[in-house]
Short mmCIF file of C-alpha atoms in Angstrom, two decimals:
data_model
loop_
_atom_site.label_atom_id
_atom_site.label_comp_id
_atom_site.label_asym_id
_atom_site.label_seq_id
_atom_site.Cartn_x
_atom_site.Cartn_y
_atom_site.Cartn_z
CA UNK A 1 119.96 63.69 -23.21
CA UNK A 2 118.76 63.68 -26.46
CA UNK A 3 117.57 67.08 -28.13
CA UNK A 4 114.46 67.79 -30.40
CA UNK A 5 116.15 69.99 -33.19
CA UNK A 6 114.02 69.19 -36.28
CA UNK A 7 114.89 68.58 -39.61
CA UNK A 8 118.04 71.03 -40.28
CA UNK A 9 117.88 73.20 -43.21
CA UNK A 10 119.34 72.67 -46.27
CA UNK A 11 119.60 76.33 -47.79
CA UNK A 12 121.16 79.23 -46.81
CA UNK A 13 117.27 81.20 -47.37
CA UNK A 14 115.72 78.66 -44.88
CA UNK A 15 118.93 78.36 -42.28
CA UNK A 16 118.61 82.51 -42.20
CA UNK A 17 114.54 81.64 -41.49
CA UNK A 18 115.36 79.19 -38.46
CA UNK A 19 117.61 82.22 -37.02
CA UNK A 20 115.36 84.86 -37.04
CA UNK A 21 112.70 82.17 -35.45
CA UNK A 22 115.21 81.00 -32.90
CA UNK A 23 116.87 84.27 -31.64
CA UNK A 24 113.16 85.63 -30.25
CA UNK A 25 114.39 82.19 -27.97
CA UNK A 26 117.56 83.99 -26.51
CA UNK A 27 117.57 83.81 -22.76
CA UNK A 28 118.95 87.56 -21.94
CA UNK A 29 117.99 88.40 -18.53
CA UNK A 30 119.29 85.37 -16.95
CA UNK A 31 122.53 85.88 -14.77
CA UNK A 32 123.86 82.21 -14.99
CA UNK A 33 126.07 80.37 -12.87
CA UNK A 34 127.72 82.32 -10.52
CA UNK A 35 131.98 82.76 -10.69
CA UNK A 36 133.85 80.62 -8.25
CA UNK A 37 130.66 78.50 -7.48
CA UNK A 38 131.14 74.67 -7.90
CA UNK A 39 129.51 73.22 -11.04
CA UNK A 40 131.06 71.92 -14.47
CA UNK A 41 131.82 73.68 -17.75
CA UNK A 42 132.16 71.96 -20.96
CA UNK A 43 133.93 73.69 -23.77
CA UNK A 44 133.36 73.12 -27.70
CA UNK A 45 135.36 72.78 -30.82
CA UNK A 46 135.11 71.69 -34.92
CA UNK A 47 138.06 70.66 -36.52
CA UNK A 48 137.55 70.50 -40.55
CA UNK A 49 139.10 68.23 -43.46
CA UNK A 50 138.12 70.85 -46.25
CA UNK A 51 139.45 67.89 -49.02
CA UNK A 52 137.08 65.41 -47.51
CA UNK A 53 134.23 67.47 -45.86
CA UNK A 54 135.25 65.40 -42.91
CA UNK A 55 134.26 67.46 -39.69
CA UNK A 56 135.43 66.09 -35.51
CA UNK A 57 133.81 67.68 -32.81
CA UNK A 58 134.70 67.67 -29.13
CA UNK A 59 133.15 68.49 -26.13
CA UNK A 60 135.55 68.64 -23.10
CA UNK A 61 134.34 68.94 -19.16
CA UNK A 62 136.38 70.88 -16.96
CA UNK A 63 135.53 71.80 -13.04
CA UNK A 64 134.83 75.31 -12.51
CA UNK A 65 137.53 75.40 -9.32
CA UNK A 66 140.41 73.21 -10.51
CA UNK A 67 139.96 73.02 -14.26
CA UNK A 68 140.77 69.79 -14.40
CA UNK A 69 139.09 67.49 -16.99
CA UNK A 70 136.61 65.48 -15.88
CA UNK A 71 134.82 64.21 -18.96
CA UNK A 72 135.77 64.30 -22.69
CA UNK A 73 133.63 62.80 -26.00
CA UNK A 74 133.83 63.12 -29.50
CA UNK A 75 131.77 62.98 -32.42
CA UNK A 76 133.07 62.66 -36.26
CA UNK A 77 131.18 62.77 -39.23
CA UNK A 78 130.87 64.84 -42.45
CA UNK A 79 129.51 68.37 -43.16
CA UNK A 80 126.34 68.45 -45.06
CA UNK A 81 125.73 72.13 -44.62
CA UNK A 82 127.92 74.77 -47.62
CA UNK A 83 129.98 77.19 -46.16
CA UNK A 84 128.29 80.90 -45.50
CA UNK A 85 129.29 83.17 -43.37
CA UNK A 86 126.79 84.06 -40.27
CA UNK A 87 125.89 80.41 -40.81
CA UNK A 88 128.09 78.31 -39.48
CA UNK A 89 126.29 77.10 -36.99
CA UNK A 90 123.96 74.65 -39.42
CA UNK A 91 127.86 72.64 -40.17
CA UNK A 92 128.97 72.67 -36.73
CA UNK A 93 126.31 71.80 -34.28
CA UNK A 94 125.21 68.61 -35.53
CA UNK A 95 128.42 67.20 -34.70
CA UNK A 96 128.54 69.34 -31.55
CA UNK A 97 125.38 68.57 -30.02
CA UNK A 98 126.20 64.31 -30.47
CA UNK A 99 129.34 65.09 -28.76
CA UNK A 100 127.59 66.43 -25.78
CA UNK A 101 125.49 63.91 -25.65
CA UNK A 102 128.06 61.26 -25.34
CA UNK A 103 129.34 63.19 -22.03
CA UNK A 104 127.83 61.14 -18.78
CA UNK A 105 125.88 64.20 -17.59
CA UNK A 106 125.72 67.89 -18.93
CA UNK A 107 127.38 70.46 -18.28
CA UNK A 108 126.37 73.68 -16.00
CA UNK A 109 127.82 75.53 -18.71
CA UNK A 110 128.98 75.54 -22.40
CA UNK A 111 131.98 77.98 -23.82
CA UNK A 112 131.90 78.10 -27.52
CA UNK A 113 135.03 78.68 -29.52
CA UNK A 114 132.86 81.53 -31.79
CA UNK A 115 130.10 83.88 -31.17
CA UNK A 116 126.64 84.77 -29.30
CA UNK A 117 124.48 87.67 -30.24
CA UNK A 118 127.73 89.19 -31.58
CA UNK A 119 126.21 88.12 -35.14
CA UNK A 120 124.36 89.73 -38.01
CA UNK A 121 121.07 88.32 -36.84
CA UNK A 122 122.50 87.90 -33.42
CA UNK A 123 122.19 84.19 -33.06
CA UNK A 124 125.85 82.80 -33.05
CA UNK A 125 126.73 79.10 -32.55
CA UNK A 126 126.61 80.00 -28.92
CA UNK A 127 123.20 81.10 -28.58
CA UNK A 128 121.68 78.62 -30.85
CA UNK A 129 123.23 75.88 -28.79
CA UNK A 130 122.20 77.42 -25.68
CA UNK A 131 118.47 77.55 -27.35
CA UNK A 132 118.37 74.00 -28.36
CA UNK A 133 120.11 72.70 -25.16
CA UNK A 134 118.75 74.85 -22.34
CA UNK A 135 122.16 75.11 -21.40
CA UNK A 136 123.91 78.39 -20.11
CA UNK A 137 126.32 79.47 -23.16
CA UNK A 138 128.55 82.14 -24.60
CA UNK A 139 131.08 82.43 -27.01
CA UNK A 140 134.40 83.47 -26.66
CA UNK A 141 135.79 84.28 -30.33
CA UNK A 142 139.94 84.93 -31.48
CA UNK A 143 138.61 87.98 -33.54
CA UNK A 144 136.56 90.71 -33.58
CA UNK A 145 134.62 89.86 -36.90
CA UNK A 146 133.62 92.71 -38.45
CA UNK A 147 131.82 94.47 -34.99
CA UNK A 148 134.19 97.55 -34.17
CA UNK A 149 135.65 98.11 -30.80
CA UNK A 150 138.51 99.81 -29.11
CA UNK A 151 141.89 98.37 -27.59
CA UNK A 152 141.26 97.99 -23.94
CA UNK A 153 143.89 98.97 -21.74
CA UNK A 154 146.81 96.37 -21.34
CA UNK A 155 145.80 94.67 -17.72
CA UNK A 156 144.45 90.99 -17.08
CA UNK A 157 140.94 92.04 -17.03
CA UNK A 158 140.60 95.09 -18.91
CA UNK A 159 137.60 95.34 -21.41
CA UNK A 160 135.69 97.68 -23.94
CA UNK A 161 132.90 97.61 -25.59
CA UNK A 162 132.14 95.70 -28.69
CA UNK A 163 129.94 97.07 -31.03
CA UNK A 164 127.83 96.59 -34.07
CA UNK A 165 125.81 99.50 -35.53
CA UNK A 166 125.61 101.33 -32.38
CA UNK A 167 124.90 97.89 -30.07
CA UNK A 168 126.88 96.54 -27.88
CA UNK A 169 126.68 92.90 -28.45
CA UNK A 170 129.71 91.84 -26.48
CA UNK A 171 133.07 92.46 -24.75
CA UNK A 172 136.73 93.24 -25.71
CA UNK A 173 138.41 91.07 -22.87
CA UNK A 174 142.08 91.08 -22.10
CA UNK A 175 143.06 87.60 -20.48
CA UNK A 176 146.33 88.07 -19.34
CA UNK A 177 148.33 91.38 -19.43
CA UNK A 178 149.57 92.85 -22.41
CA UNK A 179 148.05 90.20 -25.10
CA UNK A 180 145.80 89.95 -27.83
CA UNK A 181 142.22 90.79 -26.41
CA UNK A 182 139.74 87.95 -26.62
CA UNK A 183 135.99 88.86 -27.56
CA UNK A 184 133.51 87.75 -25.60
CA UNK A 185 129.28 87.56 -26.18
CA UNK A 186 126.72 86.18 -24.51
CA UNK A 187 125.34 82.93 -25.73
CA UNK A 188 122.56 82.08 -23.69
CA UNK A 189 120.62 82.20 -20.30
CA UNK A 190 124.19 84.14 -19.09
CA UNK A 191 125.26 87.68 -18.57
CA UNK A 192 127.70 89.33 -20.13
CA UNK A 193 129.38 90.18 -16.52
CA UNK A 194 129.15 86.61 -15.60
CA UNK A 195 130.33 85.68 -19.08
CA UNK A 196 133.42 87.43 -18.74
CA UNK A 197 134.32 86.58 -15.23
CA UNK A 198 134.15 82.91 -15.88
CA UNK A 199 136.31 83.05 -18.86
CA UNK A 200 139.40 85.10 -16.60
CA UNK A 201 138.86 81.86 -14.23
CA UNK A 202 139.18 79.95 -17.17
CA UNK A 203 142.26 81.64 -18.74
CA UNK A 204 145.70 80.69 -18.04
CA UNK A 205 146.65 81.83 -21.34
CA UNK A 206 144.51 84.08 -23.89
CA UNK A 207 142.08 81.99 -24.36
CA UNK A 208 140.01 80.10 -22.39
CA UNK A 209 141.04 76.72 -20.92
CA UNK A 210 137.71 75.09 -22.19
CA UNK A 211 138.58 75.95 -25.78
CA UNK A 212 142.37 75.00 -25.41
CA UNK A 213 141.37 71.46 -24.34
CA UNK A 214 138.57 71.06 -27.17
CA UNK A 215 140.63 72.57 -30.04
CA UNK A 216 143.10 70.37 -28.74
CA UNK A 217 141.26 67.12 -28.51
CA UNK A 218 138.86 67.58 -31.82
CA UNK A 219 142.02 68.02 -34.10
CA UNK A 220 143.60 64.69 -32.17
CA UNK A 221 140.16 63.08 -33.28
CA UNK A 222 140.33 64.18 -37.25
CA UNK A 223 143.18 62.87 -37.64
CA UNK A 224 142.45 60.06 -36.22
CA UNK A 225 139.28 59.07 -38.30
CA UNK A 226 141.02 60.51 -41.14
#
């Protein structure tokens, strides 16, 4: 399952250069998997030792009509990429992308805990994954980043737009009624409509239970290598 990603850059000027090659990549017509259809959904995490550089990534396999777990893996290792913001891909997916590989089969789907096109140069850790993978992906991020938006109403499944400089580039999504909104993009080779329907099937809380069970397991797995 191994994927051909290259050498990975080692400057911010050249890691800026790979995303404006790789977003022309961005599946954005494809629909994806269908909601309520069979099939299996991994979701992602990083956990970070900031005093070591020490970095744990998880990849966690739920069913799309029980979500129960039905494969886990980790990978651990240290960051070699600095710190930039609208580049945190190049320190996550190394780590990411051996965790996946560890599963025993991919994934019909990948949920990042981050972003998709809802990014400066609209390639978020979700679409570049999706790029490098050929997997189905989207991001479903805590905040809004610095894209605009306004509060959608307080229902389980109410939505607005989120915007940057006049684009819509993803989705205000409330979960469950009356909290926090989480905000949605699409990754890629998904739609934003089927984006957001999976993640209320994934919900049982704000956020999605792909990320719960990642963040969950990659911070179990720092502390254990540290």
């Amino acid at each position: 399952m191994g994927w051909t990603v290259g050498e990975w850059p080692r400057t911010e000027d050249e890691a800026v250069a790979e995303q404006r090659r790789l977003r022309g990549l961005v599946d954005l017509d494809s629909p994806g998997p269908v909601p309520g259809a069979a099939g299996r959904v991994a979701g992602v995490d990083v956990a970070y030792d900031e005093n070591s550089g020490r970095v744990a990534a998880a990849a966690v396999v739920l069913d799309l009509e029980s979500l129960a777990v039905v494969d886990r893996a980790t990978a651990t290792g240290t960051t070699e990429f600095p710190y930039v913001p609208g580049l945190l891909a190049f320190r996550e997916l190394p780590s990411v992308l051996e965790a996946l590989e560890k599963l025993s089969s991919l994934p019909d789907l990948v949920v990042c805990d981050g972003y998709g096109i809802a990014h400066p140069r609209r390639l978020g850790l979700a679409s570049h994954l999706g790029v490098l993978t050929g997997i189905p992906s989207f991001g479903v991020a805590k905040t809004p980043f610095s894209f605009s938006y306004e509060q959608p109403d307080t229902p389980r499944g109410a939505w607005s737009p989120l915007v940057d400089g006049g684009e819509v580039v993803g989705r205000a999504l409330r979960t469950q009624d009356g909290v926090k909104p989480v905000f949605v993009s699409v990754g890629h080779a998904v739609s934003l409509e089927h984006a957001c329907a999976h993640t209320l099937r994934l919900s049982r809380h704000r956020l999605p239970e792909t990320t719960r069970q990642a963040d969950g397991l990659c911070r179990r797995s720092l502390a254990a290598a540290g």
